[in-house]
XYZ file of C-alpha atoms in Angstrom:
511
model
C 98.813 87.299 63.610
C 99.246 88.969 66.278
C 96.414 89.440 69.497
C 96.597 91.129 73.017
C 95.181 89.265 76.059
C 95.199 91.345 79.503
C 96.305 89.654 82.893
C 97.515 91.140 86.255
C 100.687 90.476 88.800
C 100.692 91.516 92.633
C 103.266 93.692 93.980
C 102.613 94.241 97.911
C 99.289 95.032 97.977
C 98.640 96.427 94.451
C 98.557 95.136 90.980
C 99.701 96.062 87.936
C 98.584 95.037 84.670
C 100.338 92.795 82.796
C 99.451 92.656 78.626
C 100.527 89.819 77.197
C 100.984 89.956 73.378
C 101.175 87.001 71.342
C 102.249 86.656 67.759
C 102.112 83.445 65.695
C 104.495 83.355 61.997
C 106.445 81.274 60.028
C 108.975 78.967 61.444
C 108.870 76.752 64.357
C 109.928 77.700 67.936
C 108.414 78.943 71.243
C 109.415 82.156 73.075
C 108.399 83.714 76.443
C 109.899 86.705 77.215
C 109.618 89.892 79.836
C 111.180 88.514 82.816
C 108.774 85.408 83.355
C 109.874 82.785 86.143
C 110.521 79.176 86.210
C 106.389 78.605 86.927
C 105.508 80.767 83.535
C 108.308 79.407 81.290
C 106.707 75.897 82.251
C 103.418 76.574 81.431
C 103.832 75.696 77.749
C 103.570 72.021 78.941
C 100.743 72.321 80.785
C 99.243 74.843 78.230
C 99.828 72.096 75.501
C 98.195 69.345 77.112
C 95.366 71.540 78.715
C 94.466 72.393 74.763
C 94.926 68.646 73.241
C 92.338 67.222 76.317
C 89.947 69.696 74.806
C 90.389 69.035 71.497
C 92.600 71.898 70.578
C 96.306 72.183 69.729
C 99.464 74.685 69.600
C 100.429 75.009 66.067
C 103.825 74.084 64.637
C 104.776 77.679 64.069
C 107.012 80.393 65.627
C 105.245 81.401 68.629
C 106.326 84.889 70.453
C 104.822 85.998 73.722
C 105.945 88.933 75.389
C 104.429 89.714 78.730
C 104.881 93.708 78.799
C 105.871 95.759 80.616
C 109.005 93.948 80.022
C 111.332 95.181 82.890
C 108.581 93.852 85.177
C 109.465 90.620 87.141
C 106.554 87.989 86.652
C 106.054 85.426 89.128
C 103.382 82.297 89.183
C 101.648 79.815 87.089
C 98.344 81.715 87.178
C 99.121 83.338 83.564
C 98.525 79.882 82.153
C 94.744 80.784 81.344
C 95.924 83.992 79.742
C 98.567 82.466 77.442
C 96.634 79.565 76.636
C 93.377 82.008 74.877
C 96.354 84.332 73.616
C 97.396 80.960 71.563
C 93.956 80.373 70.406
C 92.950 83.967 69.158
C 96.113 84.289 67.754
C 96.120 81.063 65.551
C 92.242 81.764 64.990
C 90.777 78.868 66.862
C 88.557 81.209 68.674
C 86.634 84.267 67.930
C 87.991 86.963 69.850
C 86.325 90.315 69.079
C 86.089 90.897 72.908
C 89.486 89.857 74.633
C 90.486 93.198 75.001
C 87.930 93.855 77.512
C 88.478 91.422 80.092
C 91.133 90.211 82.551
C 92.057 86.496 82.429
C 93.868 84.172 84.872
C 93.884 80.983 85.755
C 96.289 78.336 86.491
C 95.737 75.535 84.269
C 95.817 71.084 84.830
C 96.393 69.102 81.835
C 92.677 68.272 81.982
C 91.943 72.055 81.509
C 90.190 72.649 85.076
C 91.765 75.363 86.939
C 93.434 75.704 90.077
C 92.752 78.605 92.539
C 95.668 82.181 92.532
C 96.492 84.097 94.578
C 95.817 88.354 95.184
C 92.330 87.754 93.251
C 90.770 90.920 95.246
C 93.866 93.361 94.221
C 93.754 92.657 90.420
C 89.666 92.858 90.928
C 90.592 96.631 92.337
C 93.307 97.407 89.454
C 90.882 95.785 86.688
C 88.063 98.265 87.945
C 90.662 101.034 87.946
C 91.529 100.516 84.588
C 88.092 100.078 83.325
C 87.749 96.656 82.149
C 83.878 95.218 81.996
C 85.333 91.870 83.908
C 87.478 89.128 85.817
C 87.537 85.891 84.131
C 89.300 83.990 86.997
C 89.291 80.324 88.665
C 85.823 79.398 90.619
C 87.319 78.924 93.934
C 88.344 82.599 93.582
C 85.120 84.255 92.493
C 83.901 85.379 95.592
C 86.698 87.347 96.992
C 87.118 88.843 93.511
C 83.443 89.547 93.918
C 83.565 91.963 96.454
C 84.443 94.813 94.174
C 81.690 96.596 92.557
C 81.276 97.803 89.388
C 83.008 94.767 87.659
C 81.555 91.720 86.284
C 83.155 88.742 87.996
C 83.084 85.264 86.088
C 84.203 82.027 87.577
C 85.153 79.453 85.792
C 85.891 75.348 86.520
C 87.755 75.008 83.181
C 88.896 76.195 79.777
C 86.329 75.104 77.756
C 84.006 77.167 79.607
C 86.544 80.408 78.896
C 86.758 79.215 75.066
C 82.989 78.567 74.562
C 82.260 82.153 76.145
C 84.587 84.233 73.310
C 84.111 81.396 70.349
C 80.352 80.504 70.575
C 78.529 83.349 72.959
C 77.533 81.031 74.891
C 76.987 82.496 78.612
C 79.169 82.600 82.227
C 77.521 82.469 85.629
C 78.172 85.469 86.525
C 78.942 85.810 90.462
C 77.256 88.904 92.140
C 77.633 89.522 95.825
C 76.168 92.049 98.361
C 79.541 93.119 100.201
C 77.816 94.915 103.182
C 75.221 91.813 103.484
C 77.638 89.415 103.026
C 80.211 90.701 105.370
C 77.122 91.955 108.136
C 76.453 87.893 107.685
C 80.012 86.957 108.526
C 79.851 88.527 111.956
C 79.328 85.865 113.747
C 81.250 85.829 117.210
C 84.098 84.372 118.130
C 84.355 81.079 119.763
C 86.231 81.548 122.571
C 84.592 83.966 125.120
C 85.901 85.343 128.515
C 82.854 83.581 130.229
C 85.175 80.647 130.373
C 88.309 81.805 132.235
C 87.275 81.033 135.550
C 88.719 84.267 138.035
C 91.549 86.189 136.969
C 89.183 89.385 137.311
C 92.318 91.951 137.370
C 93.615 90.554 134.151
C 90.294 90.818 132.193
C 90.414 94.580 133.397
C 93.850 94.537 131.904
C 92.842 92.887 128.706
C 89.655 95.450 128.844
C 91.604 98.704 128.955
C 94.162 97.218 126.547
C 91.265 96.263 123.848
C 89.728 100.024 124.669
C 92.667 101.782 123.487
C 94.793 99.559 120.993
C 97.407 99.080 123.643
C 100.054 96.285 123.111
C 100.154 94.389 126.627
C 102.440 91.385 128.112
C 101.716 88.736 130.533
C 104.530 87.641 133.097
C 102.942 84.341 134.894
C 103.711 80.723 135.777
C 103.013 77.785 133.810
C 99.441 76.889 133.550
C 98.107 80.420 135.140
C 96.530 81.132 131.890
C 98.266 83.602 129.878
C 97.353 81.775 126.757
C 93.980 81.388 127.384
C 93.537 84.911 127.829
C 95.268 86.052 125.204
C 92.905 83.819 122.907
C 89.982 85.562 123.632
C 91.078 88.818 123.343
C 89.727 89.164 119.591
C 86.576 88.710 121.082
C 86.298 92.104 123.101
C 87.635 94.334 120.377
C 85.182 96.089 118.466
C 83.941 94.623 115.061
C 85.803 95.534 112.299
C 84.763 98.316 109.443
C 84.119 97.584 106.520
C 87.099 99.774 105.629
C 89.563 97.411 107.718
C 87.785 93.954 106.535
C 88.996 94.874 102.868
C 92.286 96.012 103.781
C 92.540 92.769 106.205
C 91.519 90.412 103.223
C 93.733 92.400 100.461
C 96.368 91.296 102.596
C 95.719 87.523 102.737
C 94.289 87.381 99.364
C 97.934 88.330 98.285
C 98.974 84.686 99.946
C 96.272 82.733 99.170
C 94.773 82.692 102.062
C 90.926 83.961 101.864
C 88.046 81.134 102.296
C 84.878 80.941 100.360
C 83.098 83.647 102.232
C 85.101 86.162 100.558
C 85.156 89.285 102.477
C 87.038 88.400 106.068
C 84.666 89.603 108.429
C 86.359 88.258 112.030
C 89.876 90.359 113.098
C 92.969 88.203 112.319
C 94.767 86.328 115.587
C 97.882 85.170 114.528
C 100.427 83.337 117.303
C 103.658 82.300 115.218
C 105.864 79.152 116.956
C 109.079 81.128 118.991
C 111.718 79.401 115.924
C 110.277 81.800 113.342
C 112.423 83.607 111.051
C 112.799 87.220 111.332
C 111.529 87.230 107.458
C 108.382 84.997 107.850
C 107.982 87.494 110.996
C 108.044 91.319 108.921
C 107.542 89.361 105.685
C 110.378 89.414 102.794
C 111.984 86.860 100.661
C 113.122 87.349 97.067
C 109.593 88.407 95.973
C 108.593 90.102 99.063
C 105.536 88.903 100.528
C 103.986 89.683 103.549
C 104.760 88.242 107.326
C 103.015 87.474 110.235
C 102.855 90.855 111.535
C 101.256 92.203 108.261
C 98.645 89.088 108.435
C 97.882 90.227 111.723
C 96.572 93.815 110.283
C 93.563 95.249 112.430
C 93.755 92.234 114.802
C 96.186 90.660 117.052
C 99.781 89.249 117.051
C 100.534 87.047 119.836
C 104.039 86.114 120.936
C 103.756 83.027 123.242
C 107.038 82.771 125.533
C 108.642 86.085 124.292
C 112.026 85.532 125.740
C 112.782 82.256 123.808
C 112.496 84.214 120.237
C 116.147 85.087 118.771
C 116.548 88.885 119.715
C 117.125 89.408 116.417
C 113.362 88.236 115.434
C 112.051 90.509 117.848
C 114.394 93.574 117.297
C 112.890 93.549 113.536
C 109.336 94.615 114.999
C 110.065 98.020 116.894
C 109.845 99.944 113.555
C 106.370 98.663 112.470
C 105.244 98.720 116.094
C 106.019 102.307 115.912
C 104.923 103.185 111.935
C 102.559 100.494 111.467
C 103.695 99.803 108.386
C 106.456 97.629 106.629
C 108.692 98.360 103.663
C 110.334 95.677 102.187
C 113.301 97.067 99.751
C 114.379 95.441 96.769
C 117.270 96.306 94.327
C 114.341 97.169 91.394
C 111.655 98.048 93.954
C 110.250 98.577 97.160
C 106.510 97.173 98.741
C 105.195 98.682 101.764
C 102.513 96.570 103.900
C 100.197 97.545 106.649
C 100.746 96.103 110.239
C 98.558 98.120 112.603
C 98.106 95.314 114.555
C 97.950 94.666 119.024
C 100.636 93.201 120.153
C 99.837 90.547 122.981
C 103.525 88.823 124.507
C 103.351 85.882 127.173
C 106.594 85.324 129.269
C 107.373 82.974 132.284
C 109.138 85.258 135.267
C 111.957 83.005 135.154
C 113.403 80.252 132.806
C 112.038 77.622 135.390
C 108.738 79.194 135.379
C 108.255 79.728 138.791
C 109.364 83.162 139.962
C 109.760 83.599 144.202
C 107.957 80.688 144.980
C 108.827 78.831 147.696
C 106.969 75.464 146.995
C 108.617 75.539 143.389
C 110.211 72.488 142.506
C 113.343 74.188 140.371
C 114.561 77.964 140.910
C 116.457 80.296 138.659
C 119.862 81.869 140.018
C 119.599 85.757 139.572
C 122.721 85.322 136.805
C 119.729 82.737 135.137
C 117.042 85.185 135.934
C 118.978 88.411 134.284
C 119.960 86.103 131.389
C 116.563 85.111 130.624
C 115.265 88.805 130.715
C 118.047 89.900 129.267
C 116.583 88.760 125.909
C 113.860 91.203 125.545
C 115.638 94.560 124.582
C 114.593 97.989 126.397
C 113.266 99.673 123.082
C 110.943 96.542 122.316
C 109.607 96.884 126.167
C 109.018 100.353 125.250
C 106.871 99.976 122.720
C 104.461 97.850 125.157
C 102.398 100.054 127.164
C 101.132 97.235 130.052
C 102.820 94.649 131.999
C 100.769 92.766 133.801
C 101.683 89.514 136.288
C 99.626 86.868 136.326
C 98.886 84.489 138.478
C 97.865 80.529 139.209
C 94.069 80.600 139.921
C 92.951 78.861 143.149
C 90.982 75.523 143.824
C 87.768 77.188 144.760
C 88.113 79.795 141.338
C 88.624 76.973 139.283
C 85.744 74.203 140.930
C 82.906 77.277 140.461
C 80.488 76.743 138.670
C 79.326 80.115 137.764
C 80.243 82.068 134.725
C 82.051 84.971 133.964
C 81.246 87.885 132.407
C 80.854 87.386 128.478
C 82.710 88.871 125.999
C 79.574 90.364 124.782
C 79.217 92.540 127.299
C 82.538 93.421 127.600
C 83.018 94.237 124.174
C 80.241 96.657 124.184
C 81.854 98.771 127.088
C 85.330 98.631 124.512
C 82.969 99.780 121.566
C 81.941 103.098 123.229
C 85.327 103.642 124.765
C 86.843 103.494 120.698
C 83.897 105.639 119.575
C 84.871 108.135 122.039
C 88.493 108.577 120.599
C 87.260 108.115 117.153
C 85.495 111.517 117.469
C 88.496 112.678 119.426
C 90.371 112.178 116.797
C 88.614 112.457 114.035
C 90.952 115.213 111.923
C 93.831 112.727 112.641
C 94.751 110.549 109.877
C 97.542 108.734 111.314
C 95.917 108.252 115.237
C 92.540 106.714 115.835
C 93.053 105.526 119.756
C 94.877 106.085 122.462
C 98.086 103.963 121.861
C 99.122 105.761 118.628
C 99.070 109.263 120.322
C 102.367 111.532 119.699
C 103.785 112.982 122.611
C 102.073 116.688 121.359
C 98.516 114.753 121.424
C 99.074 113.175 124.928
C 99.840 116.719 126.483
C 96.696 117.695 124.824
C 94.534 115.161 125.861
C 96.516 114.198 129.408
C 96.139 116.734 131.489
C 96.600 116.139 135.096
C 95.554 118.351 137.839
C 98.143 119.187 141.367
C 96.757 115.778 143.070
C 97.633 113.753 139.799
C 100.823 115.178 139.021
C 102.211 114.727 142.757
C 100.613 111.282 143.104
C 102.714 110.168 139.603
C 105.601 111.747 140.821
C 105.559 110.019 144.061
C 104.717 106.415 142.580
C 107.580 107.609 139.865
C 110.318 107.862 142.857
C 109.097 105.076 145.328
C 108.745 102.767 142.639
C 111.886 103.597 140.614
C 109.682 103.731 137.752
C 111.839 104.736 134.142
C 111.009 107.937 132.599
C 110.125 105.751 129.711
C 107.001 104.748 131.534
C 105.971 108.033 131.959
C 103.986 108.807 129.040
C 102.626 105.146 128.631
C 100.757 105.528 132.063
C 99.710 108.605 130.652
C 98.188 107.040 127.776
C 96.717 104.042 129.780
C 95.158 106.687 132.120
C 93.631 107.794 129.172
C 91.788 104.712 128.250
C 90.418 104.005 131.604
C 89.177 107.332 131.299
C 87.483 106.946 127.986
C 85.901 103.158 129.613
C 84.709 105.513 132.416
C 82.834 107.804 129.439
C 84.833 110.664 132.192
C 86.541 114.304 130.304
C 89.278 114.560 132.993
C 91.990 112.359 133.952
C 91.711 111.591 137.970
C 94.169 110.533 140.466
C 92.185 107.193 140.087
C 92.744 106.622 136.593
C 96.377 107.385 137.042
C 96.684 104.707 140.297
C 95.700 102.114 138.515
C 97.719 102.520 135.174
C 100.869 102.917 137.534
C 99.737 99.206 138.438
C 100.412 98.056 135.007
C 104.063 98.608 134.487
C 105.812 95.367 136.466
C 108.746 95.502 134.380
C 109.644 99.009 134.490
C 110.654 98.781 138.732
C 113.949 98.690 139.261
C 114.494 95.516 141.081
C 111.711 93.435 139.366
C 114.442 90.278 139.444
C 115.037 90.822 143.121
């Protein structure tokens, strides 16, 4: 007899569905076929003893399952669930008049409870797509799955519950969630806040203007200055996320597992990967592609602590997603693409001692050590980071004051208005929503400088030995502080002080 049970596999972001056809005749023997892995072929172990703990069985007969499409890779152990009623129905254990209309997954433990997958909120989307009335999936799942409308969402703690539902009527919890409510709930703020960093005033501008317009931004300072520190809190001061970006942000780490119970991920991503990382857990890849660090870090921040001491090669990877803000992975049989519209935040020392021109230091670089060390950090990559900004040790009398700082609260609301400013400036862009993804076309549109602004660039430009490189990034910085300002016009003022934040680009930084 032959019965069709409906399941789902991930491929970058999006599912496909998977139907998985079993037929039971004469003869003994089981067969799984349609490209499944190691984890599926398995599952007739777990399947079996899953079935006997519930006082059920797999026949002594010729069992064929094909998972179709056929050409389709199939990867995981959450299929267990779907094979296992497939079985049933198909040997008549169960009733199954309704199969047809759900989606089932689940991995399965020999007791029959059921273990959490992974990409719940993807096959949730394709199952609505295709018009199926619901999700049968693992508990621990239900609430991410729950966020899409229009689909009943059942979670389950075992497969007695699953077999009881088609074979007796008898009812599943079914788990409804208010996605706005829920994720309004989830906005809770961050727990670091700039109130704690005690001075530094000049880099919390910097870390301001760079939250204000989506600009990537690197910090050159000693040891203990508190580059890190500040580039924790930086989450905190950019504006809360859509609704639109939470469920791309949480399609993302629902395809690796990695959504808690709340469901819908409400707080932007920060995600600071150790320097020995592999240029494949960085972009993502692998055999099955799955997404990296820079993808995780969609519509929040990436932050590369000590920058230099990453292999070139790591870092060379990024410049084409920092530019497209996307990935694509390619594969012999097929390609994923994954967002990664993400800020970049770097940390550096000046020097591979730490301690850059300072007299009292206890070790110094040579310049061969010092050009070495920068070396590392490629032009293009530099490029792609619009402010460089040193940083400094704070002093004794800073650091022993009592009073605090201006809260992220307060500075986040300033960043808010500045983004809704180039949110309506943009608004018939699809590809640019601030001011660090404008084109070169959009920043002549937007930029323009009066006779005072243009000479006073051109003079810092000379003097400074600033690269033509840098040209259009102060423009775009200039920009911003414009925006924070709430001013039309780009002023001599706004251009001063983005010429401030390009350290790296004078010739003669090293000495």
């Amino acid at each position: 007899m032959l019965k069709k049970v409906f399941a789902s596999a991930v491929f970058g972001v999006e599912a496909s569905t998977i139907t998985v056809e079993v037929n039971v005749d004469k003869g003994i023997g089981y067969h799984l076929v349609g490209l499944p892995d190691n984890a599926i072929k398995e599952s007739n172990f777990r399947i079996a003893a899953a079935l006997q703990n519930n006082g059920y069985r797999i026949p002594g007969k010729k069992i064929i399952i094909n998972m179709s499409p056929a050409d389709l890779r199939k990867e995981g152990s959450a299929y267990d669930l779907t094979l296992a009623i497939g079985i049933l129905a198909s040997t008549d254990q169960i009733k199954a008049e309704n199969l047809d209309k759900y989606l089932i997954m689940g991995e399965l433990s020999l007791d029959g409870s059921l273990q959490p997958l992974k990409g719940a909120l993807p096959i949730a989307v394709k199952a609505r797509e295709e018009g199926f009335k619901g999700f049968i999936l693992p508990s621990q799942n239900a609430k991410e799955a729950a966020i899409v409308d229009n689909l009943e969402i059942y979670g389950v703690e075992n497969i007695k519950q699953v077999i009881d539902y088609f074979d007796k009527g008898e009812p599943l919890e079914q788990t409804i969630i208010n996605t706005r409510e829920e994720f309004e709930k989830n906005l809770d703020f961050p727990e670091f806040d700039f109130s704690d960093v005690k001075g530094q005033e000049s880099i919390k501008r910097c870390m301001e203007i760079a939250a204000a317009g989506g600009h990537n931004i690197i910090l050159i300072g000693p040891p203990g200055a508190g580059k890190t520190m500040l580039a924790k809190r930086l989450p905190s001061i950019l504006p809360p996320m859509t609704l639109h970006e939470a469920l791309e942000t949480t399609k993302i780490h629902s395809v690796v597992g990695r959504v808690k119970d709340t469901g819908l991920m409400a707080q932007r991503p920060f995600r600071s990967p150790h320097h020995t990382i592999s240029n494949v857990a960085l972009v993502g890849g692998g055999s099955y592609p799955q997404p990296g660090e820079i993808s995780l870090s969609h519509n929040g921040v990436l932050f590369l602590d000590e920058l230099p001491e990453f292999k070139r090669e790591v870092l060379e990877v990024m410049r084409q997603p920092l530019e497209d803000r996307e990935v694509t992975i390619s594969r012999a049989k097929f390609t994923v693409t994954y967002p990664s519209s993400f800020m970049l935040v770097a940390s550096m020392n000046p020097s591979p001692s730490g301690f850059f021109n300072d007299p009292d230091a206890p070790i110094t670089s040579s310049p061969a050590e010092m050009q070495r060390y920068m070396g590392k950090i490629s032009g293009p990559l530099l490029d792609r980071i619009d402010i460089h900004i040193e940083v400094t040790p704070v002093p004794f009398d800073k650091l022993s004051d009592d009073r605090k700082g201006e809260s992220s609260v307060d500075i986040r609301k300033r960043v808010t208005l500045a983004r809704e400013i180039q949110t309506k400036r943009f608004q018939e862009s699809d590809s640019v929503h601030y001011n660090a993804q404008m084109n070169v076309k959009q920043i002549r549109k937007y930029c323009v400088l009066d006779e005072n602004s243009k000479q006073l660039l051109k003079t810092a430009m000379e003097r400074l030995n600033l690269s033509a490189r840098a040209y259009d990034r102060i423009l775009k910085v200039s920009r911003t502080i414009a925006d924070l300002e709430g001013v039309e016009a780009v002023n001599g003022s706004h251009i001063s002080e983005a010429i401030q934040y390009r350290s790296l680009d004078r010739d003669g930084w090293l000495g």
